[in-house]
Structures are given as structure tokens and as C-alpha cells.
Amino acid sequence: MASTNNVQNTHISEKLRELHGALIEIVSVMNRPQRDEQMVREAGISLDRALFPLLVAVERLGPIGVVELADRAGRDYTTVSRQVAKLESLELVERRGSAADRRVREAVISPKGKAMTDRIDAAREKIGRAIFENWEEHDFNELVRLMRKFANDISGDIAGSARDPRETRGEGG
């Protein structure tokens, strides 16, 4: 009996390339400065475009250290440190010592910052509703479910992703 592994592997390779292309397109759209400016405008807030993604990240991920925030933002630590200090001077975030490591200063959202991210969330919902208005509810729900699953899986140990899967199950030698 002939093996279907080669056909299956070819199909998966083609689909992975297609998935990667779609992800590049999505990330490219989301990283456009005009997109952040649109969100800030829709939210009716005044905030420097460079500070916008950091404020949202602190609200979603905080408390968070500046090193981790810089890593997630793909920016230099010193730049992010200055930008977090600017957010703190605007009273949008607060900085405090980490309970787990006293050497680390973490950023947390302030009440004023939370009010701003709530406005951003409302603007994001308005924009998102326009994008998905012609989607079937089932398709939208599946997208959300699968994106969450993908996000959970990809945010795992990236360094370990090239290892033999049996190693993570204790089957490797």
C-alpha cells in the first residue's frame, strides 16, 4: 500500500506557507503607523503614536517589567524605558517594585490609563465590527477559537519548537 505521507507533507507545507503569508499581511497592517493613528483618532484621545502600543500592552499584560515589554514590542530596552517613564509622567501607568524580584520595576495601568484603554477598546470594537459585519457568526467564532489556540501554542517555548516532539512527552532518548 502506498504511503500518503508525502502528499500530506506537501499539502501541509503549502498551507504553512499560505498561513505565514497571511500572518505577515495581518502583522503588516497592524504595525502601520496609520492604523495606530486611526485607533487614537477613533478613541478621541491624545497620545503619541509610539506610546499607544505600550499603553495597551501594559494594560493587557501588566504588571510587566520594562525588559519583557521591550522584548514583546520588538524595541530597545532603553527606548521602552524612556517611553514608560513618559507614560508614567502622563499618569497613564504606575511603576512599582516586583513582588517576585525586587530588582525589577514593573509597569501597571493607572486608573487614568485604564479609562484611556477602555476608549481604545471601544474604538477597536467599532473598527472590528465593520471588518466582520458580513461574516457568519460561526465563521467569526471559529476564527476566534483557532486564533486563541494558535496564540497559546505559538507563545510556548519557541526555542523548543524545533525539538523532536517526543522529547516534550518524555519519549526521547
Phi, psi and omega in degrees: 000133183285144179279142177260005182301317181296318177296315180298314180298320178296316179299314180297317179301316178296316181291324177296321177296318178296317177299314180300317178299318178295319179295320177299318180296316180297311181297320179299317178295315183292334181271356179293133178303326180297329180294315178295319179298321177297317181296316179297317179297312179299324181283346180067037181242164176244111182204133177304135183303326180290333182275335185307305182293331179290319178299314180297318180296319178297319180295318183283323190251347188291160000292141184218137177286156183296323180298313179294320179298316179297318179298314181293328181275349182069033181238164177293140181304316184293323178296313181295322178301315177296320181291322176294321176299322177294317177299322178293319179295333177275001180063031179264335174226161174238149177245141181210163177289147179284139176290329183277327184214107185296343178285341185264132172257125183257150174260136175229152180289140176267169176302320178295319178294320179296319177299322179290316180291332174297321178292322177296317178300320179295319178294319179298320179295318180298315179294317180297319178299322179294321180294318187261009186299333181260007179276147171289145181303318180300316180297317178297314179298321178294320177301312180298315181299313183289324176294320178296318178297315179297315179299317178298316183289319183286334181278001175292198182291097181299319181298329182274357186292337181272354181287163175295126183303334180294334180296322182285344178260004179080018182259348183286164183255000000 
